[in-house]
mmCIF file with all atom_site columns, C-alpha atoms in Angstrom:
data_model
loop_
_atom_site.group_PDB
_atom_site.id
_atom_site.type_symbol
_atom_site.label_atom_id
_atom_site.label_alt_id
_atom_site.label_comp_id
_atom_site.label_asym_id
_atom_site.label_entity_id
_atom_site.label_seq_id
_atom_site.pdbx_PDB_ins_code
_atom_site.Cartn_x
_atom_site.Cartn_y
_atom_site.Cartn_z
_atom_site.occupancy
_atom_site.B_iso_or_equiv
_atom_site.pdbx_formal_charge
_atom_site.auth_seq_id
_atom_site.auth_comp_id
_atom_site.auth_asym_id
_atom_site.auth_atom_id
_atom_site.pdbx_PDB_model_num
ATOM 1   C CA . ALA A 1 1   ? 64.165 237.466 235.495 1.00 0.00 ? 19  ALA A CA 1
ATOM 2   C CA . VAL A 1 2   ? 62.938 235.398 238.391 1.00 0.00 ? 20  VAL A CA 1
ATOM 3   C CA . LYS A 1 3   ? 64.301 231.847 238.389 1.00 0.00 ? 21  LYS A CA 1
ATOM 4   C CA . GLY A 1 4   ? 61.914 228.929 238.450 1.00 0.00 ? 22  GLY A CA 1
ATOM 5   C CA . LYS A 1 5   ? 58.280 228.661 237.463 1.00 0.00 ? 23  LYS A CA 1
ATOM 6   C CA . PRO A 1 6   ? 56.575 231.147 235.133 1.00 0.00 ? 24  PRO A CA 1
ATOM 7   C CA . THR A 1 7   ? 55.143 234.271 236.763 1.00 0.00 ? 25  THR A CA 1
ATOM 8   C CA . LEU A 1 8   ? 52.150 236.251 235.475 1.00 0.00 ? 26  LEU A CA 1
ATOM 9   C CA . GLY A 1 9   ? 51.370 239.790 236.626 1.00 0.00 ? 27  GLY A CA 1
ATOM 10  C CA . ILE A 1 10  ? 47.839 241.031 235.910 1.00 0.00 ? 28  ILE A CA 1
ATOM 11  C CA . CYS A 1 11  ? 46.946 244.748 235.648 1.00 0.00 ? 29  CYS A CA 1
ATOM 12  C CA . LEU A 1 12  ? 48.796 246.441 238.543 1.00 0.00 ? 30  LEU A CA 1
ATOM 13  C CA . GLY A 1 13  ? 50.754 243.197 238.904 1.00 0.00 ? 31  GLY A CA 1
ATOM 14  C CA . MET A 1 14  ? 52.099 243.702 235.379 1.00 0.00 ? 32  MET A CA 1
ATOM 15  C CA . GLN A 1 15  ? 52.974 247.317 236.109 1.00 0.00 ? 33  GLN A CA 1
ATOM 16  C CA . LEU A 1 16  ? 55.016 246.295 239.170 1.00 0.00 ? 34  LEU A CA 1
ATOM 17  C CA . LEU A 1 17  ? 57.322 244.256 236.909 1.00 0.00 ? 35  LEU A CA 1
ATOM 18  C CA . PHE A 1 18  ? 58.793 247.421 235.339 1.00 0.00 ? 36  PHE A CA 1
ATOM 19  C CA . GLU A 1 19  ? 61.607 249.687 236.534 1.00 0.00 ? 37  GLU A CA 1
ATOM 20  C CA . SER A 1 20  ? 59.390 252.514 237.800 1.00 0.00 ? 38  SER A CA 1
ATOM 21  C CA . SER A 1 21  ? 55.876 253.920 238.047 1.00 0.00 ? 39  SER A CA 1
ATOM 22  C CA . GLU A 1 22  ? 54.442 257.435 238.237 1.00 0.00 ? 40  GLU A CA 1
ATOM 23  C CA . GLU A 1 23  ? 51.241 256.294 239.964 1.00 0.00 ? 41  GLU A CA 1
ATOM 24  C CA . TYR A 1 24  ? 50.771 258.398 243.145 1.00 0.00 ? 42  TYR A CA 1
ATOM 25  C CA . GLY A 1 25  ? 54.290 259.864 242.762 1.00 0.00 ? 43  GLY A CA 1
ATOM 26  C CA . PHE A 1 26  ? 57.495 258.259 241.512 1.00 0.00 ? 44  PHE A CA 1
ATOM 27  C CA . HIS A 1 27  ? 58.109 254.711 242.744 1.00 0.00 ? 45  HIS A CA 1
ATOM 28  C CA . GLU A 1 28  ? 60.685 252.090 241.857 1.00 0.00 ? 46  GLU A CA 1
ATOM 29  C CA . GLY A 1 29  ? 59.303 248.867 240.460 1.00 0.00 ? 47  GLY A CA 1
ATOM 30  C CA . LEU A 1 30  ? 60.709 245.355 240.641 1.00 0.00 ? 48  LEU A CA 1
ATOM 31  C CA . GLY A 1 31  ? 62.885 246.051 237.590 1.00 0.00 ? 49  GLY A CA 1
ATOM 32  C CA . LEU A 1 32  ? 62.270 242.608 236.064 1.00 0.00 ? 50  LEU A CA 1
ATOM 33  C CA . LEU A 1 33  ? 61.302 244.291 232.769 1.00 0.00 ? 51  LEU A CA 1
ATOM 34  C CA . LYS A 1 34  ? 62.799 247.390 231.172 1.00 0.00 ? 52  LYS A CA 1
ATOM 35  C CA . GLY A 1 35  ? 60.366 250.266 230.917 1.00 0.00 ? 53  GLY A CA 1
ATOM 36  C CA . ARG A 1 36  ? 58.285 252.554 233.065 1.00 0.00 ? 54  ARG A CA 1
ATOM 37  C CA . VAL A 1 37  ? 54.632 253.071 233.905 1.00 0.00 ? 55  VAL A CA 1
ATOM 38  C CA . VAL A 1 38  ? 53.078 256.479 233.177 1.00 0.00 ? 56  VAL A CA 1
ATOM 39  C CA . GLY A 1 39  ? 49.640 258.018 233.508 1.00 0.00 ? 57  GLY A CA 1
ATOM 40  C CA . MET A 1 40  ? 47.262 258.354 230.572 1.00 0.00 ? 58  MET A CA 1
ATOM 41  C CA . GLU A 1 41  ? 46.295 261.902 231.575 1.00 0.00 ? 59  GLU A CA 1
ATOM 42  C CA . GLY A 1 42  ? 47.830 264.326 229.070 1.00 0.00 ? 60  GLY A CA 1
ATOM 43  C CA . ARG A 1 43  ? 49.218 261.528 226.889 1.00 0.00 ? 61  ARG A CA 1
ATOM 44  C CA . LEU A 1 44  ? 45.993 260.341 225.244 1.00 0.00 ? 62  LEU A CA 1
ATOM 45  C CA . PRO A 1 45  ? 43.586 262.430 223.160 1.00 0.00 ? 63  PRO A CA 1
ATOM 46  C CA . ALA A 1 46  ? 41.551 264.678 225.483 1.00 0.00 ? 64  ALA A CA 1
ATOM 47  C CA . GLU A 1 47  ? 38.194 263.264 224.326 1.00 0.00 ? 65  GLU A CA 1
ATOM 48  C CA . LEU A 1 48  ? 39.010 259.771 225.649 1.00 0.00 ? 66  LEU A CA 1
ATOM 49  C CA . LYS A 1 49  ? 37.754 258.838 229.086 1.00 0.00 ? 67  LYS A CA 1
ATOM 50  C CA . ILE A 1 50  ? 40.233 257.926 231.800 1.00 0.00 ? 68  ILE A CA 1
ATOM 51  C CA . PRO A 1 51  ? 40.300 255.379 233.273 1.00 0.00 ? 69  PRO A CA 1
ATOM 52  C CA . HIS A 1 52  ? 40.206 253.294 230.130 1.00 0.00 ? 70  HIS A CA 1
ATOM 53  C CA . ILE A 1 53  ? 37.428 250.787 230.801 1.00 0.00 ? 71  ILE A CA 1
ATOM 54  C CA . GLY A 1 54  ? 36.260 248.405 228.131 1.00 0.00 ? 72  GLY A CA 1
ATOM 55  C CA . TRP A 1 55  ? 36.933 245.772 225.508 1.00 0.00 ? 73  TRP A CA 1
ATOM 56  C CA . ASN A 1 56  ? 39.798 246.221 223.050 1.00 0.00 ? 74  ASN A CA 1
ATOM 57  C CA . ALA A 1 57  ? 41.324 244.052 220.338 1.00 0.00 ? 75  ALA A CA 1
ATOM 58  C CA . LEU A 1 58  ? 44.800 242.633 220.774 1.00 0.00 ? 76  LEU A CA 1
ATOM 59  C CA . HIS A 1 59  ? 47.443 243.349 218.125 1.00 0.00 ? 77  HIS A CA 1
ATOM 60  C CA . PHE A 1 60  ? 50.304 240.858 218.155 1.00 0.00 ? 78  PHE A CA 1
ATOM 61  C CA . CYS A 1 61  ? 53.872 242.210 218.052 1.00 0.00 ? 79  CYS A CA 1
ATOM 62  C CA . ARG A 1 62  ? 55.555 238.795 217.892 1.00 0.00 ? 80  ARG A CA 1
ATOM 63  C CA . GLU A 1 63  ? 54.798 235.146 218.420 1.00 0.00 ? 81  GLU A CA 1
ATOM 64  C CA . HIS A 1 64  ? 54.622 233.892 221.983 1.00 0.00 ? 82  HIS A CA 1
ATOM 65  C CA . SER A 1 65  ? 53.226 230.846 223.787 1.00 0.00 ? 83  SER A CA 1
ATOM 66  C CA . LEU A 1 66  ? 50.651 232.989 225.689 1.00 0.00 ? 84  LEU A CA 1
ATOM 67  C CA . LEU A 1 67  ? 49.001 233.696 222.323 1.00 0.00 ? 85  LEU A CA 1
ATOM 68  C CA . ARG A 1 68  ? 48.775 230.093 221.144 1.00 0.00 ? 86  ARG A CA 1
ATOM 69  C CA . HIS A 1 69  ? 45.061 229.641 221.895 1.00 0.00 ? 87  HIS A CA 1
ATOM 70  C CA . ILE A 1 70  ? 43.840 233.062 220.684 1.00 0.00 ? 88  ILE A CA 1
ATOM 71  C CA . ARG A 1 71  ? 43.775 235.018 217.423 1.00 0.00 ? 89  ARG A CA 1
ATOM 72  C CA . GLU A 1 72  ? 44.942 238.503 216.572 1.00 0.00 ? 90  GLU A CA 1
ATOM 73  C CA . GLY A 1 73  ? 41.974 240.840 216.961 1.00 0.00 ? 91  GLY A CA 1
ATOM 74  C CA . ASP A 1 74  ? 40.429 238.925 219.850 1.00 0.00 ? 92  ASP A CA 1
ATOM 75  C CA . CYS A 1 75  ? 39.134 241.337 222.508 1.00 0.00 ? 93  CYS A CA 1
ATOM 76  C CA . VAL A 1 76  ? 40.045 241.526 226.188 1.00 0.00 ? 94  VAL A CA 1
ATOM 77  C CA . TYR A 1 77  ? 38.762 243.676 229.063 1.00 0.00 ? 95  TYR A CA 1
ATOM 78  C CA . PHE A 1 78  ? 40.793 246.645 230.368 1.00 0.00 ? 96  PHE A CA 1
ATOM 79  C CA . VAL A 1 79  ? 40.397 248.834 233.464 1.00 0.00 ? 97  VAL A CA 1
ATOM 80  C CA . HIS A 1 80  ? 43.394 251.177 233.911 1.00 0.00 ? 98  HIS A CA 1
ATOM 81  C CA . SER A 1 81  ? 44.642 254.762 234.074 1.00 0.00 ? 99  SER A CA 1
ATOM 82  C CA . PHE A 1 82  ? 48.359 253.970 233.671 1.00 0.00 ? 100 PHE A CA 1
ATOM 83  C CA . TYR A 1 83  ? 50.320 252.057 231.048 1.00 0.00 ? 101 TYR A CA 1
ATOM 84  C CA . ALA A 1 84  ? 53.859 250.873 230.333 1.00 0.00 ? 102 ALA A CA 1
ATOM 85  C CA . ILE A 1 85  ? 56.185 252.671 227.902 1.00 0.00 ? 103 ILE A CA 1
ATOM 86  C CA . ASP A 1 86  ? 59.785 252.171 226.738 1.00 0.00 ? 104 ASP A CA 1
ATOM 87  C CA . CYS A 1 87  ? 59.273 248.405 226.933 1.00 0.00 ? 105 CYS A CA 1
ATOM 88  C CA . GLU A 1 88  ? 59.629 247.359 223.296 1.00 0.00 ? 106 GLU A CA 1
ATOM 89  C CA . GLU A 1 89  ? 62.002 244.464 224.023 1.00 0.00 ? 107 GLU A CA 1
ATOM 90  C CA . SER A 1 90  ? 59.389 242.682 226.150 1.00 0.00 ? 108 SER A CA 1
ATOM 91  C CA . LEU A 1 91  ? 56.300 243.608 224.099 1.00 0.00 ? 109 LEU A CA 1
ATOM 92  C CA . ILE A 1 92  ? 54.117 240.717 222.889 1.00 0.00 ? 110 ILE A CA 1
ATOM 93  C CA . ALA A 1 93  ? 50.811 242.498 222.187 1.00 0.00 ? 111 ALA A CA 1
ATOM 94  C CA . THR A 1 94  ? 49.253 245.956 222.199 1.00 0.00 ? 112 THR A CA 1
ATOM 95  C CA . ALA A 1 95  ? 45.740 247.397 222.163 1.00 0.00 ? 113 ALA A CA 1
ATOM 96  C CA . GLU A 1 96  ? 44.482 250.634 220.609 1.00 0.00 ? 114 GLU A CA 1
ATOM 97  C CA . TYR A 1 97  ? 42.996 253.350 222.821 1.00 0.00 ? 115 TYR A CA 1
ATOM 98  C CA . GLY A 1 98  ? 43.812 256.663 221.155 1.00 0.00 ? 116 GLY A CA 1
ATOM 99  C CA . GLN A 1 99  ? 47.286 255.195 220.586 1.00 0.00 ? 117 GLN A CA 1
ATOM 100 C CA . GLU A 1 100 ? 48.916 251.801 220.895 1.00 0.00 ? 118 GLU A CA 1
ATOM 101 C CA . LEU A 1 101 ? 49.066 250.762 224.555 1.00 0.00 ? 119 LEU A CA 1
ATOM 102 C CA . THR A 1 102 ? 51.045 247.908 226.068 1.00 0.00 ? 120 THR A CA 1
ATOM 103 C CA . ALA A 1 103 ? 48.794 244.860 226.574 1.00 0.00 ? 121 ALA A CA 1
ATOM 104 C CA . ILE A 1 104 ? 51.066 241.799 227.068 1.00 0.00 ? 122 ILE A CA 1
ATOM 105 C CA . VAL A 1 105 ? 54.766 241.676 227.964 1.00 0.00 ? 123 VAL A CA 1
ATOM 106 C CA . GLU A 1 106 ? 57.316 238.926 228.608 1.00 0.00 ? 124 GLU A CA 1
ATOM 107 C CA . LYS A 1 107 ? 60.948 238.315 229.468 1.00 0.00 ? 125 LYS A CA 1
ATOM 108 C CA . GLU A 1 108 ? 61.967 234.695 229.939 1.00 0.00 ? 126 GLU A CA 1
ATOM 109 C CA . ASN A 1 109 ? 59.558 233.262 232.539 1.00 0.00 ? 127 ASN A CA 1
ATOM 110 C CA . VAL A 1 110 ? 58.113 236.643 233.660 1.00 0.00 ? 128 VAL A CA 1
ATOM 111 C CA . MET A 1 111 ? 54.904 237.668 231.859 1.00 0.00 ? 129 MET A CA 1
ATOM 112 C CA . GLY A 1 112 ? 52.295 240.345 232.321 1.00 0.00 ? 130 GLY A CA 1
ATOM 113 C CA . CYS A 1 113 ? 48.861 241.370 231.039 1.00 0.00 ? 131 CYS A CA 1
ATOM 114 C CA . GLN A 1 114 ? 47.627 244.953 231.437 1.00 0.00 ? 132 GLN A CA 1
ATOM 115 C CA . PHE A 1 115 ? 44.055 243.757 230.927 1.00 0.00 ? 133 PHE A CA 1
ATOM 116 C CA . HIS A 1 116 ? 42.092 241.340 233.116 1.00 0.00 ? 134 HIS A CA 1
ATOM 117 C CA . PRO A 1 117 ? 42.116 237.849 231.557 1.00 0.00 ? 135 PRO A CA 1
ATOM 118 C CA . GLU A 1 118 ? 39.847 236.620 234.357 1.00 0.00 ? 136 GLU A CA 1
ATOM 119 C CA . LYS A 1 119 ? 37.192 239.117 233.156 1.00 0.00 ? 137 LYS A CA 1
ATOM 120 C CA . SER A 1 120 ? 37.812 238.572 229.428 1.00 0.00 ? 138 SER A CA 1
ATOM 121 C CA . GLY A 1 121 ? 35.592 235.569 228.752 1.00 0.00 ? 139 GLY A CA 1
ATOM 122 C CA . THR A 1 122 ? 36.849 232.706 226.603 1.00 0.00 ? 140 THR A CA 1
ATOM 123 C CA . VAL A 1 123 ? 39.778 234.731 225.222 1.00 0.00 ? 141 VAL A CA 1
ATOM 124 C CA . GLY A 1 124 ? 41.047 235.473 228.717 1.00 0.00 ? 142 GLY A CA 1
ATOM 125 C CA . LEU A 1 125 ? 40.569 231.887 229.821 1.00 0.00 ? 143 LEU A CA 1
ATOM 126 C CA . ASN A 1 126 ? 42.584 230.751 226.796 1.00 0.00 ? 144 ASN A CA 1
ATOM 127 C CA . ILE A 1 127 ? 45.426 233.110 227.751 1.00 0.00 ? 145 ILE A CA 1
ATOM 128 C CA . LEU A 1 128 ? 45.374 231.740 231.304 1.00 0.00 ? 146 LEU A CA 1
ATOM 129 C CA . ARG A 1 129 ? 45.284 228.181 229.918 1.00 0.00 ? 147 ARG A CA 1
ATOM 130 C CA . ALA A 1 130 ? 48.367 228.940 227.804 1.00 0.00 ? 148 ALA A CA 1
ATOM 131 C CA . PHE A 1 131 ? 50.109 230.359 230.887 1.00 0.00 ? 149 PHE A CA 1
ATOM 132 C CA . CYS A 1 132 ? 49.296 227.217 232.903 1.00 0.00 ? 150 CYS A CA 1
ATOM 133 C CA . GLU A 1 133 ? 50.817 225.107 230.110 1.00 0.00 ? 151 GLU A CA 1
ATOM 134 C CA . GLU A 1 134 ? 54.177 226.904 230.514 1.00 0.00 ? 152 GLU A CA 1
#
């Protein structure tokens, strides 16, 4: 991971932390987190709209300091057509949209949110507050 102060990637910023992405062709990522970013098209139930836009509840995978001011089931706001897979070792939280999707990841001082905390009301502000307390 990056040495020094904590880093938080939001939405595309989170996706860049992984080893690769399929968005607009195959591209290498920063490789700070194991896993890859893939498109939702063909991987989610056909009746679901893509991009995924809306509020979804967080499901905690493990304890982490980013979660200290929120509760499991709190909702956050997503806008995305791609998501991270093969990233179990860094997974903190998921959200359901036809299947479990990566929502929050972390490795040492590198963290990422697929959703937009800045658009997620009090819950999002509490996640950002927890990040600033790192």
